[in-house]
Short mmCIF file of C-alpha atoms and ligand atoms in Angstrom, two decimals:
data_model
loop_
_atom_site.label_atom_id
_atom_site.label_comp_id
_atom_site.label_asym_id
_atom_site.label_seq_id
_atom_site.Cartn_x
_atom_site.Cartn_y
_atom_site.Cartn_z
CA UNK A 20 0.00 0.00 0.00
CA UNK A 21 2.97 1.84 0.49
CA UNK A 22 2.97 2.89 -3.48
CA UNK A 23 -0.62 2.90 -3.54
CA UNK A 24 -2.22 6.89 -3.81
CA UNK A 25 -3.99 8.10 -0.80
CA UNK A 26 -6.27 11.30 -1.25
CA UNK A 27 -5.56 13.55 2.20
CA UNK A 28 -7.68 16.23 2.39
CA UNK A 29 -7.95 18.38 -0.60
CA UNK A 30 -4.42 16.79 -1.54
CA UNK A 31 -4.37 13.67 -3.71
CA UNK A 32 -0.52 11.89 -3.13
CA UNK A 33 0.65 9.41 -5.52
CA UNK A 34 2.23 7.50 -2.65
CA UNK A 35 2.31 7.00 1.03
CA UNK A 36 5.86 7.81 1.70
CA UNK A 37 6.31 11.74 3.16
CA UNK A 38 9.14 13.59 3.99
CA UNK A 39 8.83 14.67 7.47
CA UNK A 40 9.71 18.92 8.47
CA UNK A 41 13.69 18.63 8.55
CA UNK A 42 15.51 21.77 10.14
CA UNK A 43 18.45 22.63 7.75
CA UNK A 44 19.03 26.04 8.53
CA UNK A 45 20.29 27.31 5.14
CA UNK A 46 17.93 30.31 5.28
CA UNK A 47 20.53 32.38 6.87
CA UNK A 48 20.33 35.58 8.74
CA UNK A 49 17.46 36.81 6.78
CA UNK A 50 15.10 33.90 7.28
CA UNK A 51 14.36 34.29 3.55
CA UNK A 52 14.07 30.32 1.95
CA UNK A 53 16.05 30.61 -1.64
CA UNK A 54 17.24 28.83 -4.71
CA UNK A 55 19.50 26.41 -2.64
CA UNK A 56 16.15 25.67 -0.59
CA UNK A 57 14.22 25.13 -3.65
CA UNK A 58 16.60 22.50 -5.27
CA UNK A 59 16.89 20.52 -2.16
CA UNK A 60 12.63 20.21 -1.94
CA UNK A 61 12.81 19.82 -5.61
CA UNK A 62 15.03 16.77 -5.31
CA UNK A 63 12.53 15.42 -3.17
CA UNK A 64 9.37 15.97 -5.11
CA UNK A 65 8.88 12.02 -5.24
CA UNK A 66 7.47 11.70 -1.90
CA UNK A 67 3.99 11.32 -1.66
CA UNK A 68 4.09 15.07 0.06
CA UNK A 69 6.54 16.92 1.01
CA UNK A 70 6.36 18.80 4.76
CA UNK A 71 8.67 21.83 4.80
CA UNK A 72 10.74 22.58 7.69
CA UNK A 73 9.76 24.00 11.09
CA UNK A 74 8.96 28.20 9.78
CA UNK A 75 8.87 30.79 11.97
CA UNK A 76 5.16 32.72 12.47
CA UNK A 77 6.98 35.58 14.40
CA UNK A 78 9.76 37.40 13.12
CA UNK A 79 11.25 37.34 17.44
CA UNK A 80 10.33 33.74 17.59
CA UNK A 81 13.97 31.76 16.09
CA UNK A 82 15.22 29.07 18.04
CA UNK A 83 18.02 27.97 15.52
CA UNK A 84 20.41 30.32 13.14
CA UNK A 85 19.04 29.95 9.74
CA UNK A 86 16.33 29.01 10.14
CA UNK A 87 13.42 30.11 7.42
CA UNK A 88 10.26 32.21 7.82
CA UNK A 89 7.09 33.26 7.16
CA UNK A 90 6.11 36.59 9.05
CA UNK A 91 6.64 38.87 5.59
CA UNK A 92 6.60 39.75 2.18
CA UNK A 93 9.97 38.73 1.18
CA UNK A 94 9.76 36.09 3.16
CA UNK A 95 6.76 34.64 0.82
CA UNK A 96 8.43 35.83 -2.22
CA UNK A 97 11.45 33.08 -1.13
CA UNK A 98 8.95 31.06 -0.21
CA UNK A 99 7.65 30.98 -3.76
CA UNK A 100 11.09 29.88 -5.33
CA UNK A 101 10.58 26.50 -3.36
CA UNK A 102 6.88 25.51 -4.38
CA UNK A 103 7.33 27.12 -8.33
CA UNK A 104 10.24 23.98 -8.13
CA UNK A 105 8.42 21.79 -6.73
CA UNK A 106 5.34 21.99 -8.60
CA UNK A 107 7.00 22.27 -11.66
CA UNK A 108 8.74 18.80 -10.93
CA UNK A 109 5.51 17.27 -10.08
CA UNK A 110 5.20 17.75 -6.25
CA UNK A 111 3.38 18.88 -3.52
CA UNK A 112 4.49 20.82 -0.56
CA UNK A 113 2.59 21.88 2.49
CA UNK A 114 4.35 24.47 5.32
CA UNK A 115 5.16 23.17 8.89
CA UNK A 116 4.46 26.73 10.78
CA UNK A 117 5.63 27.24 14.00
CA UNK A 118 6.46 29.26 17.09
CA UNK A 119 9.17 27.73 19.47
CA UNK A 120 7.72 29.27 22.87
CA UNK A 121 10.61 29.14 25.32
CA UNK A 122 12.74 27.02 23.12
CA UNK A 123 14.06 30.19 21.20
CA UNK A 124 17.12 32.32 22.95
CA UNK A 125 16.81 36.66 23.06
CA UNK A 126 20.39 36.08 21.45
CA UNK A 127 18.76 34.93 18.21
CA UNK A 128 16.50 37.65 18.08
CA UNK A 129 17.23 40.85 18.99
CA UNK A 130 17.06 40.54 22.66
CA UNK A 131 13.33 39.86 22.80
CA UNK A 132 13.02 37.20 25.94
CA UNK A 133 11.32 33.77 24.97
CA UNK A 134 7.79 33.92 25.69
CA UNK A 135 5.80 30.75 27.35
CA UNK A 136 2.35 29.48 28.68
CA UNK A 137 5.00 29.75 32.40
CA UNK A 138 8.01 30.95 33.54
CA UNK A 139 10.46 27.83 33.85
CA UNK A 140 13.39 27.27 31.55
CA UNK A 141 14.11 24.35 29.61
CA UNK A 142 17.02 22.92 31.62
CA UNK A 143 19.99 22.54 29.29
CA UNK A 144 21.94 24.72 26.52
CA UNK A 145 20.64 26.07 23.39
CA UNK A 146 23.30 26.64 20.20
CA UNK A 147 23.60 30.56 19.44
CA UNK A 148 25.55 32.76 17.41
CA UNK A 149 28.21 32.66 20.85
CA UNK A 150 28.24 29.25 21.64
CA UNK A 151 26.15 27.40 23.40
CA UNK A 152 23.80 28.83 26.50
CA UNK A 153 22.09 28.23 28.66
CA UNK A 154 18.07 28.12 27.81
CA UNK A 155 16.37 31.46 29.26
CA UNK A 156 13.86 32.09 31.65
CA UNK A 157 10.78 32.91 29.52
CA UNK A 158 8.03 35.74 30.10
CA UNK A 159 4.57 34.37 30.70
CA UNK A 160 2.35 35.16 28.25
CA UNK A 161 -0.43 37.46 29.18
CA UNK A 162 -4.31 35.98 28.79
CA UNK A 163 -4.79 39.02 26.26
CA UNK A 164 -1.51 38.07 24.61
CA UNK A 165 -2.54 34.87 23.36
CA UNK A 166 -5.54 36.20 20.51
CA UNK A 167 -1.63 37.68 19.29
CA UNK A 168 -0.14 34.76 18.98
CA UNK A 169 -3.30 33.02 17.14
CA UNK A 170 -3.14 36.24 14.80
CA UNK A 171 0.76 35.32 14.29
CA UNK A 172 -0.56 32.27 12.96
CA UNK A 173 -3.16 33.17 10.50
CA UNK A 174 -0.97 35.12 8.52
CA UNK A 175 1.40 32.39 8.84
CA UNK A 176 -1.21 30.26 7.06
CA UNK A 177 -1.89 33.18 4.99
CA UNK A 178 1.22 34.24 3.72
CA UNK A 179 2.24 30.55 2.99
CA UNK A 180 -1.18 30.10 0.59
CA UNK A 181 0.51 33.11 -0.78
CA UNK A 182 3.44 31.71 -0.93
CA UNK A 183 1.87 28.70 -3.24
CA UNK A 184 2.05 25.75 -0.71
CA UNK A 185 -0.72 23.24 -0.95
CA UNK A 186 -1.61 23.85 2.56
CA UNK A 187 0.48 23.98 6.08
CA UNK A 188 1.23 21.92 9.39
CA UNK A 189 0.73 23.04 12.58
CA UNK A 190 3.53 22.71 14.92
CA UNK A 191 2.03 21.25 17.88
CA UNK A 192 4.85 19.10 18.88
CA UNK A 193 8.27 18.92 20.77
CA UNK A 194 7.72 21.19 23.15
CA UNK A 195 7.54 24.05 21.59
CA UNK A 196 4.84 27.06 22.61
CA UNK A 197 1.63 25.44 21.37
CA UNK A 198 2.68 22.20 23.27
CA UNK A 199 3.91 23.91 26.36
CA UNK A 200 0.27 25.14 26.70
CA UNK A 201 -0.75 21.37 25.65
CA UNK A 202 1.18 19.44 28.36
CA UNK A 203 0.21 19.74 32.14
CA UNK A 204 4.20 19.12 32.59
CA UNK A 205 4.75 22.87 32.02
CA UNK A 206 1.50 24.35 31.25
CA UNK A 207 0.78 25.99 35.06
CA UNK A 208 -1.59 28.08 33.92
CA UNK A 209 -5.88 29.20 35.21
CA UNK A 210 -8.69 29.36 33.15
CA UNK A 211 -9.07 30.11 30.34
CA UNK A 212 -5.33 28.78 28.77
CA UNK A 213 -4.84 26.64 31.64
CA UNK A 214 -6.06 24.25 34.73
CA UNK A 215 -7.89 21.66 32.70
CA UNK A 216 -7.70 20.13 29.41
CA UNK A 217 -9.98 21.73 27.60
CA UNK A 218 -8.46 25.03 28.56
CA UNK A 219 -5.04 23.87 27.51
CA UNK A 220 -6.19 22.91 23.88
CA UNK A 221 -7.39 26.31 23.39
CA UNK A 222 -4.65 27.91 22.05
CA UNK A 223 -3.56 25.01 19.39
CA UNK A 224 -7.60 24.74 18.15
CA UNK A 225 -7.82 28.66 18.42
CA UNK A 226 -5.06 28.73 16.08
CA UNK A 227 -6.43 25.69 13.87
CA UNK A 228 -9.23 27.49 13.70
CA UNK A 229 -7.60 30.49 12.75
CA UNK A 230 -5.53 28.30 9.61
CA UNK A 231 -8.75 26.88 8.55
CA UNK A 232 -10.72 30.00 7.82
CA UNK A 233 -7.35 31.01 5.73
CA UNK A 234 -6.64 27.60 4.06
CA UNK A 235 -9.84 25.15 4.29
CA UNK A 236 -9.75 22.41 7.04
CA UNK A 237 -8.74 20.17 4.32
CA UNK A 238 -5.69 21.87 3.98
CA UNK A 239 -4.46 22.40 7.05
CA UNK A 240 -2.81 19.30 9.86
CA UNK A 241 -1.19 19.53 12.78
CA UNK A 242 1.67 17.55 14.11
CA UNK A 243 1.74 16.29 17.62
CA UNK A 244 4.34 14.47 19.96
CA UNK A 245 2.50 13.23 23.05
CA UNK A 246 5.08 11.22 24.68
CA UNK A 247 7.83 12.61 23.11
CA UNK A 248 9.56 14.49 26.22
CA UNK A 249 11.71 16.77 24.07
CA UNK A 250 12.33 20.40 25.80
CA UNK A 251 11.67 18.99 28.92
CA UNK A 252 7.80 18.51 28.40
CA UNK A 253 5.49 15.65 30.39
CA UNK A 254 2.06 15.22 30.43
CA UNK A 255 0.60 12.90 33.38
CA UNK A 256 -2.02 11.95 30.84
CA UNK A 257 -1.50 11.83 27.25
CA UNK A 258 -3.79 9.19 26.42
CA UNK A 259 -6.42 11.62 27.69
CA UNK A 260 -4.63 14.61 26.06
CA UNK A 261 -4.39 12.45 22.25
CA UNK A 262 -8.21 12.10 23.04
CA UNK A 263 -9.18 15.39 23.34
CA UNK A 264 -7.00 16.49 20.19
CA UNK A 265 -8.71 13.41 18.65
CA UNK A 266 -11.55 14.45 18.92
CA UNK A 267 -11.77 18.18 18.30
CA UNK A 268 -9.69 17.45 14.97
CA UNK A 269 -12.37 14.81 13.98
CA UNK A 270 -15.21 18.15 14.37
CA UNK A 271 -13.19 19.98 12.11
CA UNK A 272 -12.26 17.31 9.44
CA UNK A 273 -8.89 18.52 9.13
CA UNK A 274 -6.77 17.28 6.37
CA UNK A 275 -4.21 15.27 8.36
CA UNK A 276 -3.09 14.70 11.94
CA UNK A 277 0.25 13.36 12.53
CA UNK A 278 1.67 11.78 15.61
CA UNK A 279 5.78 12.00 15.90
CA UNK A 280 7.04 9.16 17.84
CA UNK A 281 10.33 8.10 19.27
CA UNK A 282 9.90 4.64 18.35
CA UNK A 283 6.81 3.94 16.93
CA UNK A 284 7.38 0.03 17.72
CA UNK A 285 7.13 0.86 21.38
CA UNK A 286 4.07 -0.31 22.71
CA UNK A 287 3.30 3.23 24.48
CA UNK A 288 3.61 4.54 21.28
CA UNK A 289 1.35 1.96 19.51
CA UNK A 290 -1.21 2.33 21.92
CA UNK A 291 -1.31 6.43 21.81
CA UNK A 292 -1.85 5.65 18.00
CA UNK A 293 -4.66 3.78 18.10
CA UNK A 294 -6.41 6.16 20.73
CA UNK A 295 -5.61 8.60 17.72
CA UNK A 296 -6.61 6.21 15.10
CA UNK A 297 -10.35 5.53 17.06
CA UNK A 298 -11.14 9.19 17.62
CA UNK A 299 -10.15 10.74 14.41
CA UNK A 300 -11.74 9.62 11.42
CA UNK A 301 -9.50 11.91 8.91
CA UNK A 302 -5.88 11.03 7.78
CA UNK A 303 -3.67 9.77 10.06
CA UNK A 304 0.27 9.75 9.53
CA UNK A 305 2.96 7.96 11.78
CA UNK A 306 6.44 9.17 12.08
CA UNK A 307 9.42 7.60 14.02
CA UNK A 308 11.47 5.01 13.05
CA UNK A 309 9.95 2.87 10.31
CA UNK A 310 11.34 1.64 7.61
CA UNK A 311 9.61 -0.06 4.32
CA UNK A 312 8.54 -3.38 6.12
CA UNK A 313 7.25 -1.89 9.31
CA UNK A 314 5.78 1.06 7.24
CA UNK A 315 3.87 -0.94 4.75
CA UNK A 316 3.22 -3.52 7.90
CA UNK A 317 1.64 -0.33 9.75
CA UNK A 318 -1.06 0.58 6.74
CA UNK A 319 -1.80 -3.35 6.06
CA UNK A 320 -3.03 -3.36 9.35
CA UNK A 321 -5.08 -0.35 9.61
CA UNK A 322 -3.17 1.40 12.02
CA UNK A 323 -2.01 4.65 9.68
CA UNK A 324 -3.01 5.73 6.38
CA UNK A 325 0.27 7.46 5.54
CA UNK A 326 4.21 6.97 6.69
CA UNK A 327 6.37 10.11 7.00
CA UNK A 328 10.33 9.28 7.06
CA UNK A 329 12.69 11.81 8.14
CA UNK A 330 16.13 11.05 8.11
CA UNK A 331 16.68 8.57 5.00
CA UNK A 332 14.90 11.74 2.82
CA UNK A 333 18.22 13.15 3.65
CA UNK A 334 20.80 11.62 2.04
CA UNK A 335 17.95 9.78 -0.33
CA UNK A 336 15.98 12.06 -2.27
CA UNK A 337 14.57 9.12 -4.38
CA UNK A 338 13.95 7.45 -1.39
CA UNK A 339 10.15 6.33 -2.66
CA UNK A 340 12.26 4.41 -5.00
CA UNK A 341 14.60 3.18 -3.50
CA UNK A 342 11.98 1.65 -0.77
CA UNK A 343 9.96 0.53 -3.80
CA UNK A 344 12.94 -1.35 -5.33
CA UNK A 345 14.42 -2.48 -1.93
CA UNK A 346 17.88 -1.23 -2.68
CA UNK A 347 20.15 0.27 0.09
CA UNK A 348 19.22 3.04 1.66
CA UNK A 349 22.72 6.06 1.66
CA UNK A 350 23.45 7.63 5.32
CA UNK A 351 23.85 11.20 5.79
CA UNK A 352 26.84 13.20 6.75
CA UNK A 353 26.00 14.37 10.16
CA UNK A 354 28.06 17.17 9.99
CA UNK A 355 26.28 18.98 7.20
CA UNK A 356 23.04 18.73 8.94
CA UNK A 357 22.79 22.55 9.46
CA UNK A 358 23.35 25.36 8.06
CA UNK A 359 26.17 25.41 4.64
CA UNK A 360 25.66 25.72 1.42
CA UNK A 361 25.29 22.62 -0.85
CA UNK A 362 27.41 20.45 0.51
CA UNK A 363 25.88 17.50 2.13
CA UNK A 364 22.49 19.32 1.27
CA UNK A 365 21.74 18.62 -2.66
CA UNK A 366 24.58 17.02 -3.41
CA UNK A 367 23.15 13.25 -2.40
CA UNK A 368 22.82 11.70 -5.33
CA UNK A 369 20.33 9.46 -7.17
CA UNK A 370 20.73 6.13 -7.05
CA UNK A 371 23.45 4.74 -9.43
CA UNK A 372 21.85 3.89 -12.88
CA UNK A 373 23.21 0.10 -12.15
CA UNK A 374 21.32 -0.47 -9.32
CA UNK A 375 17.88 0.63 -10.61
CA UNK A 376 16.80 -2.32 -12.09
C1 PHB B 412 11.66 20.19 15.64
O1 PHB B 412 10.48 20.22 15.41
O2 PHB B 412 12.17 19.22 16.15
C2 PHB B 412 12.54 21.33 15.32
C3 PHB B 412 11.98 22.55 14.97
C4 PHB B 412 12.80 23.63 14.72
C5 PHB B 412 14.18 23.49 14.83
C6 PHB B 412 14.73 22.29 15.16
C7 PHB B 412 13.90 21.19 15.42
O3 PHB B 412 14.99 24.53 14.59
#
């Protein structure tokens, strides 16, 4: 089923192999995607869909030099450079947009403090333009800050339609700000962003909302990482917490949800997904660690209706051949992950005429 098209929303893929959001931080200081950007995604135009890296909603809100945006004009103009490419090699492209909460460092941008649904740092060091850090105490949002922040993403949504993408991804996951409202681990907030479930959902489905009146529901997902305990977030619940999402998602009919695991062989992990599975009826997409046997094993049995692969898109942008032909897979240079030019970016080649039988 793997090869089989899946329609997802208002998106009809010819496969179900999807390249996961992959931070490569070519975007430099500017945040501005460009040419580079659009011949790596190009490359990659293969995969059933291609998810664009994390994207910054707020010009103040960068957690990682060079990494891309989508807060302005030029920044949908560069934007524009990546889907023209990809379309015009057959793709389609949707926009991961995102706000990294308390996971970003004032050193990145401009001073401004990392905001947060509280006021506890992530314990550990963040990379920045002078080394590594320490991760900073972040301001707690205001109540009347938040509508802000939902406004941050419209025009997020907005400017990406603009921009030509076939629709966006919320970031809901690894701890960053729409998941450290999510996760009673961090979120230590009253009524009406906090103290409860409900009240913690209501930033991410104020913001879904927000996408959906810009894009359509069936363009817009959202990615979520409920046990996934990156940036120091917890949840004493998440079965509950996948629920809820569940089911609020399943009102909309959204185009896709899609759960990040460590190790989706883990039988927390399996479980979460089928509370996931149960409760939302739309697409479903599983990401974290599967390869072609335990992807196609995974939609055989029901369990997803898509598989997105991160990593082996890297240094295998033909990888939905490759897995169809069952011919080794390359590795990746780790130390080209970020930021650089070419190198160890679109210089992975295709497959070897020889070996593509
Ligand atoms: C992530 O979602 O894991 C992510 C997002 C933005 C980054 C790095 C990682 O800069």
């Amino acid at each position: 089923m793997l090869f089989e098209p899946l329609q997802m929303g208002a998106l009809r893929l010819p496969n179900r192999v999807l390249m996961a959001p992959l931070t490569r931080a070519r975007a430099g200081r500017t945040h501005i995607a460009n040419a580079l950007m659009a011949e790596h995604y190009a490359q990659r135009a293969s995969a059933g869909l291609l998810i664009a890296e994390a994207t910054m909603v707020a010009a103040d809100g960068c957690a990682f030099t060079g990494e891309p945006g989508i807060y302005s004009e030029a920044c949908v103009a560069g934007w524009r450079l990546v889907t023209d490419a990809v379309h015009a090699a057959g793709g389609r492209i949707v926009l991961q947009i995102w706000h990294p909460g308390r996971a970003a460092h004032s050193s990145l941008n401009d001073g401004v403090q990392p905001v947060s649904s509280g006021e506890v740092a992530i314990q550990g060091l963040i990379n920045t333009p002078a080394g590594k850090q320490p991760y900073e105490v972040p301001r707690r949002l205001r109540d009347e800050e938040l509508p802000g922040i939902v406004e941050q993403f419209r025009l997020g949504t907005r400017r990406a339609m603009a921009a030509g993408f076939d629709g966006v991804q919320i970031h809901g996951a690894h701890g960053y700000l729409i998941d450290q409202f999510l996760r009673d681990g961090v979120n230590d907030r009253q009524p009406p962003y906090g103290g409860g479930l409900a009240n913690r959902l209501r930033l991410l489905l104020d913001v879904i909302d927000a996408a959906i009146e810009e894009a359509g529901a069936d363009r817009v997902g959202l990615r979520i990482s409920p046990l996934v305990g990156a940036h120091d977030l917890r949840d004493s619940d998440p079965e509950a917490l996948v629920r809820a999402i569940a089911c609020a998602l399943d009102v909309r009919s959204i185009g896709h949800l899609e759960l990040r695991h460590g190790d989706q062989a883990a039988p927390a992990e399996r479980a979460i997904a089928a509370v996931a599975r149960q409760h939302f009826r739309g697409t479903l997409l599983l990401n974290g660690g599967f390869d072609a046997v335990s992807a196609e094993a995974a939609l055989q049995e029901g369990r997803a209706d898509a598989i997105v692969f991160g990593r082996a898109f890297i240094a295998n942008p033909d990888l939905v051949d490759r897995l169809r032909e069952g011919v080794f897979l390359a590795d990746y240079e780790p130390s080209r992950l970020y930021g650089g030019g070419a190198e160890g970016y679109t210089d992975y080649p295709l497959r070897p005429l020889a070996e593509a039988v």
